Short mmCIF file of C-alpha atoms and ligand atoms in Angstrom, two decimals:
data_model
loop_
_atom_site.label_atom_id
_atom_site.label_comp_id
_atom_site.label_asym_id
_atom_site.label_seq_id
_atom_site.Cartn_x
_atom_site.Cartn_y
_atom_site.Cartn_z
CA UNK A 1 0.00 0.00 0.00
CA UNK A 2 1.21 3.46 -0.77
CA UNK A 3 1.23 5.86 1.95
CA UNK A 4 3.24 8.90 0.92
CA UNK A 5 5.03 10.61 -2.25
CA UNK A 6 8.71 12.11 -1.86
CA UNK A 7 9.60 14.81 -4.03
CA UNK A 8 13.08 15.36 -5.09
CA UNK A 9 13.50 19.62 -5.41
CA UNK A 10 15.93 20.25 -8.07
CA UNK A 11 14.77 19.63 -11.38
CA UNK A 12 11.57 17.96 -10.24
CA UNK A 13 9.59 20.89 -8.44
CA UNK A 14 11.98 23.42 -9.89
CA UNK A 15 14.10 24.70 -12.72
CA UNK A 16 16.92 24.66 -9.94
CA UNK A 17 18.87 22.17 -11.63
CA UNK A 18 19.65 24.23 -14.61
CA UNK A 19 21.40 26.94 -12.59
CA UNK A 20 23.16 24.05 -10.94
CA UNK A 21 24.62 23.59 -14.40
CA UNK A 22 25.19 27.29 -15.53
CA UNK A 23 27.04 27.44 -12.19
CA UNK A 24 29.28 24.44 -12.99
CA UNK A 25 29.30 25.60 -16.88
CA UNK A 26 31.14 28.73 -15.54
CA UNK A 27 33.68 27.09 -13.19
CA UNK A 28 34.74 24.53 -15.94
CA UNK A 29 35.25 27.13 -18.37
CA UNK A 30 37.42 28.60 -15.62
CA UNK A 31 39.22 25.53 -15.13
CA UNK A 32 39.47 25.46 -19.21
CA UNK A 33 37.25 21.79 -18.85
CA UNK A 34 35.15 20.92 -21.85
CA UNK A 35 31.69 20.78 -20.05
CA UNK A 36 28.40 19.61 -21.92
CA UNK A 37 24.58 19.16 -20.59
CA UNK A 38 25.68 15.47 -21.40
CA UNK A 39 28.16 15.98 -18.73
CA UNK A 40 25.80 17.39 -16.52
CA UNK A 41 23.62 14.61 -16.40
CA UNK A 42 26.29 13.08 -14.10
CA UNK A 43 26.43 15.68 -11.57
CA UNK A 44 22.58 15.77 -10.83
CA UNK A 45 21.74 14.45 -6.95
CA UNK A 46 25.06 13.94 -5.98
CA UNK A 47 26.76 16.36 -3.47
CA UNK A 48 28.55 19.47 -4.51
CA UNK A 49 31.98 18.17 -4.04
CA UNK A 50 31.22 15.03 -5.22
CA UNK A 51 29.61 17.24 -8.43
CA UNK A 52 33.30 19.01 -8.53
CA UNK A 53 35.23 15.74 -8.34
CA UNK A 54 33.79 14.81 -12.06
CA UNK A 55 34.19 17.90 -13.92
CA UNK A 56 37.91 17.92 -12.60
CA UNK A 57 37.68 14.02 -13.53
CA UNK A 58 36.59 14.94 -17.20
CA UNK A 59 39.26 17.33 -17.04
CA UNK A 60 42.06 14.83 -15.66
CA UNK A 61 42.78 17.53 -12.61
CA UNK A 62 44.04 16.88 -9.41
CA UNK A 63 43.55 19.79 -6.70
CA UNK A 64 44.45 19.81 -2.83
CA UNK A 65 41.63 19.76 -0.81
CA UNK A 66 42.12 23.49 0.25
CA UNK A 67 41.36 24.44 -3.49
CA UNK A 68 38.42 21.66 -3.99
CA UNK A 69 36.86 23.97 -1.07
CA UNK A 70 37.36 27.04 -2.09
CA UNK A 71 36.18 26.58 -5.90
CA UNK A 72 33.16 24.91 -4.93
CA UNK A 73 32.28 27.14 -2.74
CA UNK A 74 33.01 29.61 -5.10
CA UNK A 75 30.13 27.74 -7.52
CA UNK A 76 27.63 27.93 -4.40
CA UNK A 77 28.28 31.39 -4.59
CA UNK A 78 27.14 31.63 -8.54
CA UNK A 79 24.28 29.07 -7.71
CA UNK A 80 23.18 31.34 -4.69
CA UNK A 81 22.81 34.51 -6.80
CA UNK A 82 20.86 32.59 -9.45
CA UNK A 83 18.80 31.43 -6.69
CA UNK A 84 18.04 34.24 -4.97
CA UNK A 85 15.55 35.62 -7.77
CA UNK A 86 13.54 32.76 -8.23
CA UNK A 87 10.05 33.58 -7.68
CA UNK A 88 7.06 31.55 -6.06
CA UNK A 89 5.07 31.40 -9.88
CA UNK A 90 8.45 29.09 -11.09
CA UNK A 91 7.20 26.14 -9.27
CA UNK A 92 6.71 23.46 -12.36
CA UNK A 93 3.33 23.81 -14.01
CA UNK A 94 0.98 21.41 -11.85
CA UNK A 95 3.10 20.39 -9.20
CA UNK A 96 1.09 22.13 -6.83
CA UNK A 97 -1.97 20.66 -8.17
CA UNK A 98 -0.75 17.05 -7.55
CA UNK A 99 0.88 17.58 -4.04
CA UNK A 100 -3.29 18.49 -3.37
CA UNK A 101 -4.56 15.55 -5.13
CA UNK A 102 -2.42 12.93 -3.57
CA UNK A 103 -3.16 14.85 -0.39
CA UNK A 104 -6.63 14.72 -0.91
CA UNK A 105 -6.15 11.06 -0.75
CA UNK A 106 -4.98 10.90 2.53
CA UNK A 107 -1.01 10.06 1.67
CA UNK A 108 1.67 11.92 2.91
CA UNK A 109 3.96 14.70 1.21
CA UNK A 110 7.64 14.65 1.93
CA UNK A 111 10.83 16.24 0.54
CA UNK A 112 13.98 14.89 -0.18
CA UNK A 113 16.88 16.98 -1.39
CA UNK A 114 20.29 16.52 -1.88
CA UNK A 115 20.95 20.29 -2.06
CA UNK A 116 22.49 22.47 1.00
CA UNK A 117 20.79 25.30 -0.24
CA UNK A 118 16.99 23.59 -0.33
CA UNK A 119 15.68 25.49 2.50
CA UNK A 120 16.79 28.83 0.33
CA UNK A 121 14.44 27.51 -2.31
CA UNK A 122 11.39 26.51 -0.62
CA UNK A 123 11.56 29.60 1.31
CA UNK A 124 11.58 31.88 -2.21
CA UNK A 125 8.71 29.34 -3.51
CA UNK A 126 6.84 29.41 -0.37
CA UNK A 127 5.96 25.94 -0.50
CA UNK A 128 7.35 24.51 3.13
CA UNK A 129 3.51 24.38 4.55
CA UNK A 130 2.96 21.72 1.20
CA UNK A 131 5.06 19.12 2.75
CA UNK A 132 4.75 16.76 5.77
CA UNK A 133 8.81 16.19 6.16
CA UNK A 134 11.44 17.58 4.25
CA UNK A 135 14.90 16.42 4.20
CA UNK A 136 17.92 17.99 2.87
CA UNK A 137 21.60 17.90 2.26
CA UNK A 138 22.46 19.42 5.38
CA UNK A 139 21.37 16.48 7.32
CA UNK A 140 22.98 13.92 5.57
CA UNK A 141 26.40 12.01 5.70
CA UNK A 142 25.88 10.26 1.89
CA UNK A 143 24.44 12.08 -0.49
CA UNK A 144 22.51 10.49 -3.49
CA UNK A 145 22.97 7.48 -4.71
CA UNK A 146 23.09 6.47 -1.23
CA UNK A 147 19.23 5.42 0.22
CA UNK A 148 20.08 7.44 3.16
CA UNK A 149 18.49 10.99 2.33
CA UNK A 150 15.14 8.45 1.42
CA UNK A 151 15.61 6.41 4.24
CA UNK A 152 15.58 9.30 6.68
CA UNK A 153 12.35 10.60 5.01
CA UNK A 154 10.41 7.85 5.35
CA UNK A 155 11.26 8.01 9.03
CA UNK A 156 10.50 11.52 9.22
CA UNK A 157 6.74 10.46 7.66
CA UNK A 158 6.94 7.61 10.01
CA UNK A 159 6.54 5.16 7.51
CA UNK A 160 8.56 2.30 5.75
CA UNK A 161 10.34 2.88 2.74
CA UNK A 162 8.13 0.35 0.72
CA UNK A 163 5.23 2.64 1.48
CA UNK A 164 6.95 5.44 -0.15
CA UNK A 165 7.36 6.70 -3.78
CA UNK A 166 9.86 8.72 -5.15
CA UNK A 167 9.53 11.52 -8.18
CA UNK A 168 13.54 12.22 -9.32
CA UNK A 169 15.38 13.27 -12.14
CA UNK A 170 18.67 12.30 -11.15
CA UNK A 171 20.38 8.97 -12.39
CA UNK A 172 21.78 8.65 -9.22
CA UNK A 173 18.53 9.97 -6.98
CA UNK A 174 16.81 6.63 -8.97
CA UNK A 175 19.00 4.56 -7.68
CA UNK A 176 19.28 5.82 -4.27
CA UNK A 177 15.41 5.57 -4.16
CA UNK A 178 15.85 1.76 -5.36
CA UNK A 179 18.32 1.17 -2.98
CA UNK A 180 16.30 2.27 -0.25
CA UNK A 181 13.77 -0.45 -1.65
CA UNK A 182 10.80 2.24 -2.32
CA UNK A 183 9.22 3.05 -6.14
CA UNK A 184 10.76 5.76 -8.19
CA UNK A 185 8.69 7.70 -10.77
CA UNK A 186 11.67 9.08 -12.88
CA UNK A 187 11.19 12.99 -14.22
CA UNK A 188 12.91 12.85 -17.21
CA UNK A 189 14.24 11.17 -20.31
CA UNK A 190 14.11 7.25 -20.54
CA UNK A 191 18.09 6.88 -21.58
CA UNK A 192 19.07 8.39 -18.32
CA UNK A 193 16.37 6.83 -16.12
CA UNK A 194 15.50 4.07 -17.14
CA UNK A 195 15.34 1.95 -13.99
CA UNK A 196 12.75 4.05 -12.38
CA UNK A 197 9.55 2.30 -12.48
CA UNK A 198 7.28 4.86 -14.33
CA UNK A 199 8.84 7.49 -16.57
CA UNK A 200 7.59 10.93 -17.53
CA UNK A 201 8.45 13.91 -19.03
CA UNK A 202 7.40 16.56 -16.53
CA UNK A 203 6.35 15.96 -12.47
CA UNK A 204 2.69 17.93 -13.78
CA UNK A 205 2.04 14.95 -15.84
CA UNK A 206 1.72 12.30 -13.34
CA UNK A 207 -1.83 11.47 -11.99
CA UNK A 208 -3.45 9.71 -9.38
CA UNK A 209 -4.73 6.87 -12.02
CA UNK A 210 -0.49 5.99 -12.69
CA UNK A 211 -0.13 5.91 -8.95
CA UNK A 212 -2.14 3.21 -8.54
CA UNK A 213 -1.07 1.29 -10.64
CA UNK A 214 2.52 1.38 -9.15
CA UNK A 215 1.10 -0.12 -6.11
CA UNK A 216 0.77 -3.20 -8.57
CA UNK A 217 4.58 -3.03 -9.72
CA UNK A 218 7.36 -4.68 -7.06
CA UNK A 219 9.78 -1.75 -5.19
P1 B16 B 1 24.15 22.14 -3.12
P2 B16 B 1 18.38 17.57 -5.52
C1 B16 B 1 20.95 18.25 -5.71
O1 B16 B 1 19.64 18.58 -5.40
C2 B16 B 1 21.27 18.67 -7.13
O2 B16 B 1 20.56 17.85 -8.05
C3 B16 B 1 22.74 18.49 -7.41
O3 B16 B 1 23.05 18.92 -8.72
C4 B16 B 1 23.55 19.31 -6.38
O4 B16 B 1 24.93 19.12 -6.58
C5 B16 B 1 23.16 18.82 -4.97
O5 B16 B 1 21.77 18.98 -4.80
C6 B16 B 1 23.90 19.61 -3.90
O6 B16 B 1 23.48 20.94 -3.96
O7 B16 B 1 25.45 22.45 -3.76
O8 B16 B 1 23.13 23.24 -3.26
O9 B16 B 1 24.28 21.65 -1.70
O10 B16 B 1 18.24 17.25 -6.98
O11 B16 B 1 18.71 16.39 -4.65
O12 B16 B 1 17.22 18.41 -4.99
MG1 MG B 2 17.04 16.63 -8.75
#
C-alpha cells in the first residue's frame, strides 16, 4: 500500500537544476574543462563536491583539498545569486496541483533533497507548509545514490520505505530511491532513467490513475 510521495527539489519541483549547471558551466570554463549538458547529467543528486570531483575528472585535474573547497564554494556562490531571484510562480506547471490531489487522498507529502541550499528555495517558492517532512543535504552524511536521504524521510513520515514513492530526475537519486527499496517515478528522459519504475516527461504529468497502478509493480 502506498502511503506517501517524496519529491526530489531540483529539477523535479523546480528549474533549480539548470542553474546548478550554468554554475558548474562557468567554473569549468574557468578551469578550461570541456563541459556539456551530457556531462551534466552526471552531476545531478550527488553532493557538490562530489559534483566538482567529475568535472575535474573529465578534465584529468588533481587539486588539494584546500582548493576543492574554495572553488566549490566559489560555484555555491554563482548558484546562490541565481537562486536568490527565483520567484514563487516558477514552481513546475501542476506540481502544486498534484501535491493536493495525492493529499486529498490521505497520503503523505515529503521532501527529499540533496541540495544544501533547499531550505533557500522553498523559502523563495513558499511551499514549506505543502510538505509533511522535508529532508535535505544538510542532514545527511551520503548524499545520493546512497538510500540514506530516502531512508531518513520515510522516518520523518513515520513510515517504511516500501510505502513510499519517489519523483527524481537524477540517475543517481533513482537509484538511491531503489536502494532504499521504495518506487521511483523518474522525471525525465528514458536513456538516463531508465530503472525508475514509471517514466515521464514533466512531475505535472503524473496522476493519481499511474499511482495506482505502481502499487501493482514490485519496489
Ligand atoms: P548544493 P536535488 C541536488 O539537489 C542537485 O541535483 C545536485 O546537482 C547538487 O549538486 C546537490 O543537490 C547539492 O546541492 O550544492 O546546493 O548543496 O536534486 O537532490 O534536490
Ligand atoms: Mg534533482
Amino acid at each position: 500500500m502506498i502511503r506517501a510521495c517524496i519529491f526530489d527539489l531540483d529539477g523535479v519541483i523546480v528549474d533549480t537544476a539548470h542553474y546548478h549547471f550554468l554554475a558548474w558551466q562557468r567554473l569549468a570554463q574557468e578551469l578550461g574543462v570541456p563541459f556539456s549538458e551530457e556531462d551534466n547529467e552526471r552531476l545531478k543528486g550527488v553532493s557538490r563536491m562530489r559534483s566538482l570531483e567529475i568535472i575535474l575528472e573529465l578534465g584529468n585535474l588533481t587539486l588539494d583539498m584546500a582548493t576543492k573547497e574554495e572553488l566549490a564554494t566559489k560555484k555555491n556562490g554563482w548558484f546562490v545569486d541565481y537562486v536568490n531571484a527565483i520567484r514563487p510562480e516558477e514552481i513546475f506547471p501542476g506540481v502544486k496541483e498534484l501535491i493536493h490531489q495525492i493529499k486529498s487522498r490521505g497520503l503523505k507529502v515529503g521532501l527529499a533533497s540533496s541540495s544544501k541550499n533547499a531550505q533557500r528555495v522553498i523559502d523563495l517558492l513558499q511551499i514549506e507548509s505543502l510538505f509533511d517532512a522535508v529532508v535535505d543535504g544538510t542532514m545527511i552524511t551520503h548524499s545520493k545514490p546512497h538510500p540514506e536521504i530516502f531512508l531518513l524521510a520515510a522516518e520523518r513520515l513515520g513510515l517504511k520505505p516500501i510505502e513510499c514513492v519517489v519523483f527524481e530526475d537524477a540517475e543517481a537519486g533513482v537509484e538511491a530511491a531503489l536502494a532504499a527499496g521504495m518506487r521511483c517515478v523518474g522525471v525525465g528522459s528514458p536513456e538516463q532513467l531508465g530503472n525508475a519504475h514509471h517514466i515521464i516527461p514533466r512531475t505535472g504529468q503524473y496522476t493519481l490513475e499511474k499511482l495506482t497502478q505502481l502499487e501493482h509493480l514490485k519496489p
